[in-house]
mmCIF file of C-alpha atoms and ligand atoms in Angstrom:
data_model
loop_
_atom_site.group_PDB
_atom_site.id
_atom_site.type_symbol
_atom_site.label_atom_id
_atom_site.label_comp_id
_atom_site.label_asym_id
_atom_site.label_seq_id
_atom_site.Cartn_x
_atom_site.Cartn_y
_atom_site.Cartn_z
ATOM 1 C CA MET S 1 25.383 7.600 48.984
ATOM 2 C CA LEU S 2 23.418 5.640 45.920
ATOM 3 C CA SER S 3 21.247 3.169 46.682
ATOM 4 C CA ASN S 4 18.584 0.754 45.230
ATOM 5 C CA ALA S 5 16.576 0.182 48.080
ATOM 6 C CA SER S 6 12.837 0.205 47.844
ATOM 7 C CA SER S 7 10.769 3.111 49.417
ATOM 8 C CA GLU S 8 9.006 2.246 52.906
ATOM 9 C CA ALA S 9 5.608 3.660 51.476
ATOM 10 C CA THR S 10 2.776 1.366 52.364
ATOM 11 C CA GLN S 11 0.353 -0.009 49.760
ATOM 12 C CA GLU S 12 -2.135 2.282 51.131
ATOM 13 C CA VAL S 13 -0.157 5.363 50.617
ATOM 14 C CA LEU S 14 0.944 4.459 47.299
ATOM 15 C CA GLU S 15 -2.668 3.893 46.047
ATOM 16 C CA GLU S 16 -3.652 7.069 47.457
ATOM 17 C CA TYR S 17 -0.936 8.935 45.470
ATOM 18 C CA TYR S 18 -1.591 7.305 42.137
ATOM 19 C CA ARG S 19 -5.177 8.191 42.367
ATOM 20 C CA GLU S 20 -4.060 11.712 43.121
ATOM 21 C CA LEU S 21 -1.994 11.747 40.093
ATOM 22 C CA GLU S 22 -4.849 10.969 37.671
ATOM 23 C CA GLY S 23 -6.563 14.337 38.647
ATOM 24 C CA PHE S 24 -3.505 16.382 37.223
ATOM 25 C CA SER S 25 -3.453 13.996 34.349
ATOM 26 C CA LEU S 26 -0.155 12.470 35.450
ATOM 27 C CA ALA S 27 0.902 8.882 35.607
ATOM 28 C CA PRO S 28 3.995 6.725 36.670
ATOM 29 C CA LEU S 29 5.798 5.667 33.748
ATOM 30 C CA TRP S 30 7.249 2.767 36.198
ATOM 31 C CA GLN S 31 4.079 0.907 36.015
ATOM 32 C CA VAL S 32 3.967 0.688 32.429
ATOM 33 C CA GLN S 33 7.407 0.806 31.087
ATOM 34 C CA GLU S 34 7.382 -2.824 29.420
ATOM 35 C CA THR S 35 4.413 -1.637 27.633
ATOM 36 C CA ALA S 36 6.059 1.591 26.207
ATOM 37 C CA LEU S 37 9.358 -0.153 25.308
ATOM 38 C CA ILE S 38 8.882 -3.555 24.012
ATOM 39 C CA PRO S 39 11.694 -5.578 23.099
ATOM 40 C CA GLU S 40 10.506 -5.729 19.332
ATOM 41 C CA PRO S 41 7.323 -4.971 17.152
ATOM 42 C CA VAL S 42 4.119 -6.799 17.842
ATOM 43 C CA SER S 43 1.932 -5.663 15.119
ATOM 44 C CA LYS S 44 -1.589 -5.055 15.928
ATOM 45 C CA ALA S 45 -2.660 -6.325 12.320
ATOM 46 C CA SER S 46 -2.943 -9.830 11.420
ATOM 47 C CA PRO S 47 -1.996 -11.612 7.834
ATOM 48 C CA TYR S 48 -4.996 -11.907 5.958
ATOM 49 C CA ILE S 49 -5.882 -12.896 2.388
ATOM 50 C CA TRP S 50 -9.080 -11.699 0.123
ATOM 51 C CA HIS S 51 -9.707 -14.199 -2.747
ATOM 52 C CA TRP S 52 -10.961 -12.595 -6.037
ATOM 53 C CA ARG S 53 -13.585 -15.335 -5.971
ATOM 54 C CA ASP S 54 -15.033 -13.592 -3.211
ATOM 55 C CA LEU S 55 -14.115 -10.106 -4.163
ATOM 56 C CA GLU S 56 -15.347 -10.000 -7.735
ATOM 57 C CA PRO S 57 -19.289 -10.887 -7.299
ATOM 58 C CA ARG S 58 -19.314 -8.254 -4.492
ATOM 59 C CA ALA S 59 -17.719 -5.894 -6.215
ATOM 60 C CA LEU S 60 -20.024 -6.017 -9.269
ATOM 61 C CA ARG S 61 -22.981 -6.165 -6.889
ATOM 62 C CA ALA S 62 -21.850 -2.620 -5.553
ATOM 63 C CA GLY S 63 -22.148 -1.374 -8.981
ATOM 64 C CA GLU S 64 -25.483 -2.427 -9.436
ATOM 65 C CA LEU S 65 -26.748 -1.379 -5.890
ATOM 66 C CA ILE S 66 -24.917 1.863 -5.265
ATOM 67 C CA GLY S 67 -25.227 4.767 -7.669
ATOM 68 C CA THR S 68 -22.409 7.749 -8.225
ATOM 69 C CA ALA S 69 -24.916 9.967 -6.191
ATOM 70 C CA ASP S 70 -24.657 7.759 -3.062
ATOM 71 C CA ALA S 71 -21.008 6.994 -3.133
ATOM 72 C CA GLU S 72 -18.421 9.541 -4.496
ATOM 73 C CA ARG S 73 -15.812 6.714 -4.894
ATOM 74 C CA ARG S 74 -17.304 3.252 -4.956
ATOM 75 C CA VAL S 75 -14.673 1.361 -2.863
ATOM 76 C CA LEU S 76 -15.107 -1.792 -0.846
ATOM 77 C CA MET S 77 -12.434 -1.492 1.748
ATOM 78 C CA LEU S 78 -10.200 -4.520 2.621
ATOM 79 C CA LEU S 79 -10.174 -3.972 6.149
ATOM 80 C CA ASN S 80 -7.647 -5.959 8.494
ATOM 81 C CA PRO S 81 -9.938 -8.280 10.800
ATOM 82 C CA SER S 82 -7.453 -7.378 13.757
ATOM 83 C CA ILE S 83 -7.698 -3.701 13.458
ATOM 84 C CA LYS S 84 -11.320 -2.425 15.034
ATOM 85 C CA ASP S 85 -11.080 1.021 15.515
ATOM 86 C CA ARG S 86 -10.230 2.528 12.292
ATOM 87 C CA ILE S 87 -9.713 2.282 8.496
ATOM 88 C CA ALA S 88 -6.687 0.136 7.696
ATOM 89 C CA THR S 89 -5.437 -3.069 5.785
ATOM 90 C CA THR S 90 -2.064 -2.864 7.669
ATOM 91 C CA ASN S 91 -0.856 -0.499 10.491
ATOM 92 C CA SER S 92 -0.309 2.454 8.065
ATOM 93 C CA LEU S 93 -1.862 1.526 4.713
ATOM 94 C CA PHE S 94 -5.018 1.152 3.258
ATOM 95 C CA SER S 95 -6.242 -0.749 0.465
ATOM 96 C CA GLY S 96 -9.875 -1.056 -1.308
ATOM 97 C CA LEU S 97 -11.336 -2.209 -4.545
ATOM 98 C CA GLN S 98 -12.686 0.400 -6.834
ATOM 99 C CA ILE S 99 -15.536 -0.085 -9.153
ATOM 100 C CA VAL S 100 -16.594 2.284 -11.957
ATOM 101 C CA MET S 101 -19.329 1.357 -14.115
ATOM 102 C CA PRO S 102 -19.940 1.977 -17.880
ATOM 103 C CA GLY S 103 -20.618 5.723 -18.572
ATOM 104 C CA GLU S 104 -19.751 6.773 -15.008
ATOM 105 C CA ALA S 105 -17.321 9.406 -13.584
ATOM 106 C CA ALA S 106 -16.191 9.836 -10.228
ATOM 107 C CA LYS S 107 -15.910 13.274 -9.148
ATOM 108 C CA ALA S 108 -12.629 15.519 -9.141
ATOM 109 C CA HIS S 109 -11.100 16.140 -5.370
ATOM 110 C CA ARG S 110 -7.683 16.138 -3.771
ATOM 111 C CA HIS S 111 -6.328 14.989 -0.533
ATOM 112 C CA THR S 112 -3.389 14.906 1.278
ATOM 113 C CA PRO S 113 -3.166 11.085 1.750
ATOM 114 C CA SER S 114 -1.308 9.905 -1.421
ATOM 115 C CA ALA S 115 -2.937 7.392 -3.487
ATOM 116 C CA LEU S 116 -1.800 4.458 -6.038
ATOM 117 C CA ARG S 117 -4.169 2.183 -8.305
ATOM 118 C CA PHE S 118 -3.214 -1.111 -9.747
ATOM 119 C CA ILE S 119 -5.584 -1.848 -12.528
ATOM 120 C CA ILE S 120 -7.338 -5.028 -12.694
ATOM 121 C CA ASN S 121 -9.870 -4.970 -15.287
ATOM 122 C CA SER S 122 -10.212 -2.114 -17.417
ATOM 123 C CA ASP S 123 -10.758 -1.411 -21.394
ATOM 124 C CA GLY S 124 -11.370 2.134 -21.688
ATOM 125 C CA GLY S 125 -10.841 3.716 -18.239
ATOM 126 C CA TYR S 126 -9.157 6.745 -17.319
ATOM 127 C CA THR S 127 -7.907 8.935 -14.570
ATOM 128 C CA THR S 128 -6.989 12.527 -14.755
ATOM 129 C CA VAL S 129 -4.297 13.686 -12.484
ATOM 130 C CA ASN S 130 -3.645 17.415 -12.544
ATOM 131 C CA GLY S 131 -4.931 17.997 -15.829
ATOM 132 C CA ASP S 132 -3.027 15.106 -17.446
ATOM 133 C CA ARG S 133 -5.543 12.262 -18.602
ATOM 134 C CA ILE S 134 -4.126 8.868 -18.347
ATOM 135 C CA PRO S 135 -5.424 5.764 -19.727
ATOM 136 C CA MET S 136 -5.978 2.662 -17.427
ATOM 137 C CA GLU S 137 -4.765 -0.762 -18.886
ATOM 138 C CA PRO S 138 -4.675 -4.050 -16.800
ATOM 139 C CA GLY S 139 -1.379 -4.073 -14.863
ATOM 140 C CA ASP S 140 -0.737 -0.566 -15.184
ATOM 141 C CA LEU S 141 0.349 1.463 -12.023
ATOM 142 C CA ILE S 142 -0.975 4.812 -11.868
ATOM 143 C CA LEU S 143 -0.149 7.455 -9.042
ATOM 144 C CA THR S 144 -2.322 10.328 -7.600
ATOM 145 C CA PRO S 145 0.116 11.759 -4.994
ATOM 146 C CA ASN S 146 -0.332 14.100 -2.131
ATOM 147 C CA TRP S 147 -2.659 16.939 -2.965
ATOM 148 C CA THR S 148 -2.881 16.284 -6.769
ATOM 149 C CA TRP S 149 -6.638 16.639 -8.356
ATOM 150 C CA HIS S 150 -8.163 13.300 -9.856
ATOM 151 C CA ASP S 151 -11.349 12.165 -11.029
ATOM 152 C CA HIS S 152 -11.970 8.891 -12.947
ATOM 153 C CA GLY S 153 -13.958 7.657 -15.668
ATOM 154 C CA ASN S 154 -15.280 4.808 -17.768
ATOM 155 C CA GLU S 155 -16.156 5.286 -21.263
ATOM 156 C CA SER S 156 -15.791 1.268 -22.068
ATOM 157 C CA GLY S 157 -19.118 -1.146 -21.918
ATOM 158 C CA GLU S 158 -17.658 -2.884 -19.143
ATOM 159 C CA PRO S 159 -17.367 -2.414 -15.282
ATOM 160 C CA ILE S 160 -13.447 -1.139 -14.471
ATOM 161 C CA ILE S 161 -12.180 -2.479 -11.351
ATOM 162 C CA TRP S 162 -8.969 -1.678 -9.787
ATOM 163 C CA LEU S 163 -6.861 -1.983 -6.575
ATOM 164 C CA ASP S 164 -6.494 1.398 -4.515
ATOM 165 C CA GLY S 165 -3.658 1.781 -2.138
ATOM 166 C CA LEU S 166 -3.579 4.870 0.150
ATOM 167 C CA ASP S 167 -1.705 5.876 3.330
ATOM 168 C CA ILE S 168 -4.746 7.072 5.072
ATOM 169 C CA PRO S 169 -3.931 5.398 8.519
ATOM 170 C CA LEU S 170 -0.502 6.920 8.474
ATOM 171 C CA VAL S 171 -1.564 10.420 7.432
ATOM 172 C CA HIS S 172 -4.389 10.319 10.395
ATOM 173 C CA LEU S 173 -1.808 9.133 12.809
ATOM 174 C CA LEU S 174 -0.127 12.438 12.028
ATOM 175 C CA GLU S 175 -3.065 14.263 12.094
ATOM 176 C CA ALA S 176 -2.536 15.814 8.583
ATOM 177 C CA VAL S 177 -5.551 14.833 6.484
ATOM 178 C CA PHE S 178 -7.017 17.423 4.270
ATOM 179 C CA PHE S 179 -9.534 17.072 1.738
ATOM 180 C CA GLU S 180 -10.919 19.370 -0.930
ATOM 181 C CA PRO S 181 -13.628 18.832 -3.792
ATOM 182 C CA TYR S 182 -12.996 20.683 -7.045
ATOM 183 C CA PRO S 183 -15.199 23.088 -8.037
ATOM 184 C CA GLU S 184 -16.920 20.993 -10.702
ATOM 185 C CA ASP S 185 -17.523 17.115 -11.079
ATOM 186 C CA VAL S 186 -14.781 16.623 -13.687
ATOM 187 C CA GLN S 187 -11.307 18.656 -13.994
ATOM 188 C CA PRO S 188 -10.471 19.939 -17.510
ATOM 189 C CA VAL S 189 -7.726 18.164 -19.630
ATOM 190 C CA THR S 190 -4.797 20.586 -19.815
ATOM 191 C CA GLU S 191 -2.277 18.604 -20.987
ATOM 192 C CA PRO S 192 -2.057 16.221 -24.158
ATOM 193 C CA ILE S 193 -3.166 12.812 -23.473
ATOM 194 C CA ASP S 194 -0.796 10.751 -20.950
ATOM 195 C CA SER S 195 1.721 13.495 -21.037
ATOM 196 C CA SER S 196 3.745 12.188 -17.876
ATOM 197 C CA THR S 197 4.429 8.921 -19.657
ATOM 198 C CA ALA S 198 5.483 10.944 -22.926
ATOM 199 C CA LYS S 199 7.944 13.186 -20.758
ATOM 200 C CA TYR S 200 9.122 10.869 -18.407
ATOM 201 C CA GLY S 201 8.147 7.259 -19.473
ATOM 202 C CA VAL S 202 11.404 6.124 -20.909
ATOM 203 C CA GLY S 203 13.132 6.783 -17.383
ATOM 204 C CA THR S 204 16.629 7.230 -18.915
ATOM 205 C CA LEU S 205 15.419 10.796 -20.537
ATOM 206 C CA ARG S 206 14.129 13.604 -18.659
ATOM 207 C CA PRO S 207 12.393 16.912 -20.269
ATOM 208 C CA THR S 208 15.242 19.573 -19.371
ATOM 209 C CA TRP S 209 12.454 22.386 -19.333
ATOM 210 C CA GLU S 210 10.854 21.079 -16.145
ATOM 211 C CA GLU S 211 12.697 21.198 -12.931
ATOM 212 C CA GLY S 212 14.247 18.042 -11.700
ATOM 213 C CA SER S 213 13.098 17.343 -8.365
ATOM 214 C CA LYS S 214 10.662 20.229 -7.422
ATOM 215 C CA GLU S 215 8.093 17.722 -5.874
ATOM 216 C CA SER S 216 8.965 14.788 -3.599
ATOM 217 C CA TYR S 217 6.970 12.501 -5.629
ATOM 218 C CA SER S 218 7.518 11.058 -9.181
ATOM 219 C CA PRO S 219 6.582 13.331 -12.242
ATOM 220 C CA LEU S 220 5.696 9.986 -13.842
ATOM 221 C CA MET S 221 1.936 8.878 -13.105
ATOM 222 C CA ARG S 222 1.700 5.789 -15.443
ATOM 223 C CA TYR S 223 3.902 2.928 -15.269
ATOM 224 C CA PRO S 224 2.523 0.870 -17.866
ATOM 225 C CA TRP S 225 2.320 -3.067 -17.741
ATOM 226 C CA ASP S 226 4.012 -3.917 -20.849
ATOM 227 C CA GLN S 227 7.092 -2.530 -19.842
ATOM 228 C CA THR S 228 7.001 -3.962 -16.668
ATOM 229 C CA TRP S 229 6.320 -7.488 -17.893
ATOM 230 C CA ALA S 230 9.038 -6.917 -20.695
ATOM 231 C CA THR S 231 11.508 -6.357 -17.869
ATOM 232 C CA LEU S 232 10.525 -9.197 -15.845
ATOM 233 C CA GLN S 233 10.664 -11.589 -18.601
ATOM 234 C CA ARG S 234 14.206 -10.267 -19.762
ATOM 235 C CA LEU S 235 15.802 -10.387 -16.423
ATOM 236 C CA ALA S 236 14.475 -13.657 -15.280
ATOM 237 C CA PRO S 237 16.321 -16.273 -16.860
ATOM 238 C CA ASN S 238 19.510 -14.300 -16.186
ATOM 239 C CA VAL S 239 19.873 -13.257 -12.536
ATOM 240 C CA ASP S 240 19.939 -14.798 -9.281
ATOM 241 C CA GLY S 241 17.461 -12.163 -7.708
ATOM 242 C CA SER S 242 16.549 -11.672 -4.064
ATOM 243 C CA PRO S 243 16.477 -15.061 -2.120
ATOM 244 C CA PHE S 244 13.706 -13.502 -0.091
ATOM 245 C CA ASP S 245 11.838 -11.922 -2.776
ATOM 246 C CA GLY S 246 12.630 -13.657 -6.267
ATOM 247 C CA VAL S 247 13.289 -11.030 -9.269
ATOM 248 C CA MET S 248 11.771 -8.087 -7.484
ATOM 249 C CA MET S 249 11.884 -4.533 -8.832
ATOM 250 C CA GLU S 250 10.836 -1.294 -7.722
ATOM 251 C CA TYR S 251 9.044 1.201 -9.592
ATOM 252 C CA THR S 252 11.179 4.528 -9.335
ATOM 253 C CA ASN S 253 10.758 8.276 -9.200
ATOM 254 C CA PRO S 254 12.721 8.615 -12.565
ATOM 255 C CA ASN S 255 14.064 12.078 -11.035
ATOM 256 C CA THR S 256 15.761 10.432 -8.025
ATOM 257 C CA GLY S 257 15.725 6.633 -8.420
ATOM 258 C CA GLY S 258 14.034 6.729 -5.278
ATOM 259 C CA PRO S 259 10.305 5.289 -4.038
ATOM 260 C CA VAL S 260 7.662 6.632 -6.210
ATOM 261 C CA MET S 261 6.172 8.637 -3.421
ATOM 262 C CA PRO S 262 7.266 10.045 -0.090
ATOM 263 C CA THR S 263 5.096 7.519 2.084
ATOM 264 C CA ILE S 264 4.488 4.441 -0.461
ATOM 265 C CA ALA S 265 7.098 2.353 -2.323
ATOM 266 C CA CYS S 266 5.535 0.026 -4.854
ATOM 267 C CA HIS S 267 7.228 -3.121 -6.216
ATOM 268 C CA VAL S 268 6.587 -6.052 -8.658
ATOM 269 C CA GLN S 269 8.214 -9.394 -8.232
ATOM 270 C CA MET S 270 8.534 -12.611 -10.299
ATOM 271 C CA LEU S 271 8.849 -15.846 -8.762
ATOM 272 C CA ARG S 272 10.185 -18.282 -11.399
ATOM 273 C CA PRO S 273 8.600 -21.524 -12.017
ATOM 274 C CA GLY S 274 9.167 -23.692 -8.958
ATOM 275 C CA GLU S 275 11.041 -21.128 -7.166
ATOM 276 C CA SER S 276 10.502 -20.654 -3.335
ATOM 277 C CA THR S 277 12.155 -17.681 -1.517
ATOM 278 C CA LYS S 278 13.459 -17.806 2.322
ATOM 279 C CA ALA S 279 12.019 -16.073 4.969
ATOM 280 C CA HIS S 280 12.374 -12.800 6.491
ATOM 281 C CA ARG S 281 10.517 -10.056 8.134
ATOM 282 C CA HIS S 282 11.138 -6.148 8.200
ATOM 283 C CA THR S 283 9.380 -3.634 10.174
ATOM 284 C CA ASN S 284 7.113 -2.225 7.082
ATOM 285 C CA GLY S 285 4.166 -4.098 6.438
ATOM 286 C CA THR S 286 3.180 -4.990 2.954
ATOM 287 C CA ILE S 287 -0.217 -5.448 0.754
ATOM 288 C CA TYR S 288 0.340 -7.789 -2.054
ATOM 289 C CA HIS S 289 -1.940 -8.304 -5.215
ATOM 290 C CA VAL S 290 -1.367 -11.369 -7.053
ATOM 291 C CA VAL S 291 -0.939 -10.451 -10.752
ATOM 292 C CA GLN S 292 -0.638 -13.827 -12.318
ATOM 293 C CA GLY S 293 0.204 -17.477 -11.227
ATOM 294 C CA GLN S 294 -0.512 -19.673 -8.665
ATOM 295 C CA GLY S 295 1.264 -20.498 -5.162
ATOM 296 C CA HIS S 296 1.358 -19.570 -1.712
ATOM 297 C CA SER S 297 2.972 -17.607 1.098
ATOM 298 C CA VAL S 298 3.543 -18.721 4.635
ATOM 299 C CA VAL S 299 2.980 -15.681 6.851
ATOM 300 C CA GLN S 300 3.680 -16.245 10.528
ATOM 301 C CA GLY S 301 3.636 -19.891 10.083
ATOM 302 C CA GLN S 302 0.259 -19.733 8.471
ATOM 303 C CA LYS S 303 -0.209 -20.954 4.712
ATOM 304 C CA MET S 304 -2.208 -18.495 2.283
ATOM 305 C CA ASP S 305 -2.811 -20.116 -1.083
ATOM 306 C CA TRP S 306 -3.304 -17.681 -3.647
ATOM 307 C CA GLU S 307 -4.530 -17.385 -7.150
ATOM 308 C CA PRO S 308 -4.623 -14.787 -9.787
ATOM 309 C CA LYS S 309 -6.037 -11.165 -8.569
ATOM 310 C CA ASP S 310 -6.332 -12.083 -4.858
ATOM 311 C CA VAL S 311 -5.152 -9.661 -2.377
ATOM 312 C CA PHE S 312 -3.199 -10.360 0.858
ATOM 313 C CA CYS S 313 -1.426 -8.512 3.780
ATOM 314 C CA VAL S 314 1.622 -9.249 5.833
ATOM 315 C CA PRO S 315 1.756 -7.238 9.025
ATOM 316 C CA GLY S 316 4.984 -5.530 10.008
ATOM 317 C CA TRP S 317 7.845 -7.655 11.621
ATOM 318 C CA THR S 318 6.024 -10.720 10.541
ATOM 319 C CA TYR S 319 8.195 -13.357 8.947
ATOM 320 C CA HIS S 320 6.922 -14.526 5.533
ATOM 321 C CA GLU S 321 8.222 -16.448 2.472
ATOM 322 C CA HIS S 322 6.446 -16.939 -1.261
ATOM 323 C CA VAL S 323 6.281 -20.445 -3.071
ATOM 324 C CA ASN S 324 5.210 -20.332 -6.770
ATOM 325 C CA ALA S 325 3.393 -23.712 -7.089
ATOM 326 C CA SER S 326 3.753 -24.220 -11.009
ATOM 327 C CA ALA S 327 6.779 -25.827 -12.495
ATOM 328 C CA THR S 328 5.788 -24.194 -15.626
ATOM 329 C CA GLU S 329 4.149 -20.528 -15.335
ATOM 330 C CA PRO S 330 6.012 -17.785 -13.584
ATOM 331 C CA ALA S 331 3.823 -16.077 -10.733
ATOM 332 C CA VAL S 332 4.113 -12.191 -10.454
ATOM 333 C CA LEU S 333 3.000 -10.312 -7.191
ATOM 334 C CA PHE S 334 2.527 -6.470 -7.202
ATOM 335 C CA SER S 335 2.960 -4.843 -3.687
ATOM 336 C CA PHE S 336 3.110 -1.543 -1.891
ATOM 337 C CA THR S 337 4.569 -0.686 1.486
ATOM 338 C CA ASP S 338 5.544 2.164 3.807
ATOM 339 C CA THR S 339 9.667 1.727 3.556
ATOM 340 C CA PRO S 340 10.088 5.266 2.499
ATOM 341 C CA VAL S 341 8.727 6.431 5.736
ATOM 342 C CA LEU S 342 10.569 4.002 7.808
ATOM 343 C CA LYS S 343 13.511 4.404 6.110
ATOM 344 C CA SER S 344 13.793 8.073 6.337
ATOM 345 C CA LEU S 345 13.133 7.787 10.126
ATOM 346 C CA SER S 346 16.025 5.214 10.334
ATOM 347 C CA LEU S 347 13.173 2.848 11.637
ATOM 348 C CA LEU S 348 13.624 0.060 8.781
ATOM 349 C CA ARG S 349 14.845 -2.920 9.987
ATOM 350 C CA GLU S 350 15.006 -6.429 8.113
ATOM 351 C CA GLN S 351 15.999 -9.697 9.644
ATOM 352 C CA ALA S 352 16.370 -13.107 7.777
ATOM 353 C CA HIS S 353 14.833 -16.156 9.534
ATOM 354 C CA PRO S 354 17.521 -18.166 11.335
ATOM 355 C CA GLN S 355 16.494 -21.384 9.867
ATOM 356 C CA ASP S 356 15.617 -20.060 6.294
ATOM 357 C CA HIS S 357 12.002 -21.322 6.467
ATOM 358 C CA GLN S 358 9.331 -21.273 9.003
HETATM 359 O O1 GTQ L 1 -10.240 7.256 -5.817
HETATM 360 O O2 GTQ L 1 -10.045 9.146 -5.201
HETATM 361 O O3 GTQ L 1 -10.048 4.039 -2.113
HETATM 362 O O4 GTQ L 1 -10.185 9.456 -2.823
HETATM 363 C C1 GTQ L 1 -10.101 6.050 -0.935
HETATM 364 C C2 GTQ L 1 -10.007 7.403 -1.432
HETATM 365 C C3 GTQ L 1 -10.025 5.864 -3.601
HETATM 366 C C4 GTQ L 1 -10.064 7.860 -4.877
HETATM 367 C C5 GTQ L 1 -10.002 5.415 -2.136
HETATM 368 C C6 GTQ L 1 -10.200 7.928 -2.449
HETATM 369 C C7 GTQ L 1 -10.201 7.333 -3.565
HETATM 370 FE FE1 FE2 L 2 -9.083 10.201 -3.998
#
């Protein structure tokens, strides 16, 4: 017969038994089941905002203090204050501010973590990706996917600053990090300048002599700001957009219509003058960069005021909503997330706030 009765083992016998298990690398699940199988996610990360007024002087100071001999990449890491034991901005993603001083070049290398750059200040910067030399203009999104060779240079008279986004925490968790320096400091440019934009930049035309979907990442390496801005401006007066995100557009892989890289999706959203969104939460965390405008986001009940060039993070499964504080000017946010990973594993969930607002 089945029964639910407790055993009659004494406390003493049980303790002895648990101690013995340790010696065999065994442990009772029944003592920790509630830790392993929680009702819903509780992110280890906190919401946090880095203000440009604090970032800029410290980034420029790094440019003065640290030479290229001391730093292969001069990057100020944006570390989540609640994650102490590893390099992470959200649970799965890393973000940093990179500075390249006039005349400098950052050495060529490649690695399995994928990277994106959102250009903040640049007038004459470039990144070369697998032999394709790509100009960097403010507002451009540039990709350096998994295992692509990349080096950066600044041939202008002013420091260049951009926001880096990488999936370093995720790839570390999966124990799949590989890194390789290029045999020379700078890789040769083997393609016509900005060739991925020439071939794929229109999005609706595809070069027939290249295989459609050989790689899992986008064949387009630069998403220029002028196209992004023109699209947002044209759409904004004529669409409802998303109740949670305003006029939000995803940067896509032109071969598939899917995310730009297998691990990272990139979005840009316009909050129209006076627009405020409803609150929702989703399993993916998000890192935001304010391209223009002024406003605030409420994240986990906490108000975060933002201004141009600020960076803030929203951990996974955390309610958030956005407000454009201006009655006359649009606000624009760039953001990146790990949604492609969650989606492909059937782990992407989204929930609207039951009262619409926090
Ligand atoms: O620019 O290649 O923020 O390799 C971290 C690692 C930037 C880069 C980062 C990198 C890079
Ligand atoms: Fe790199």
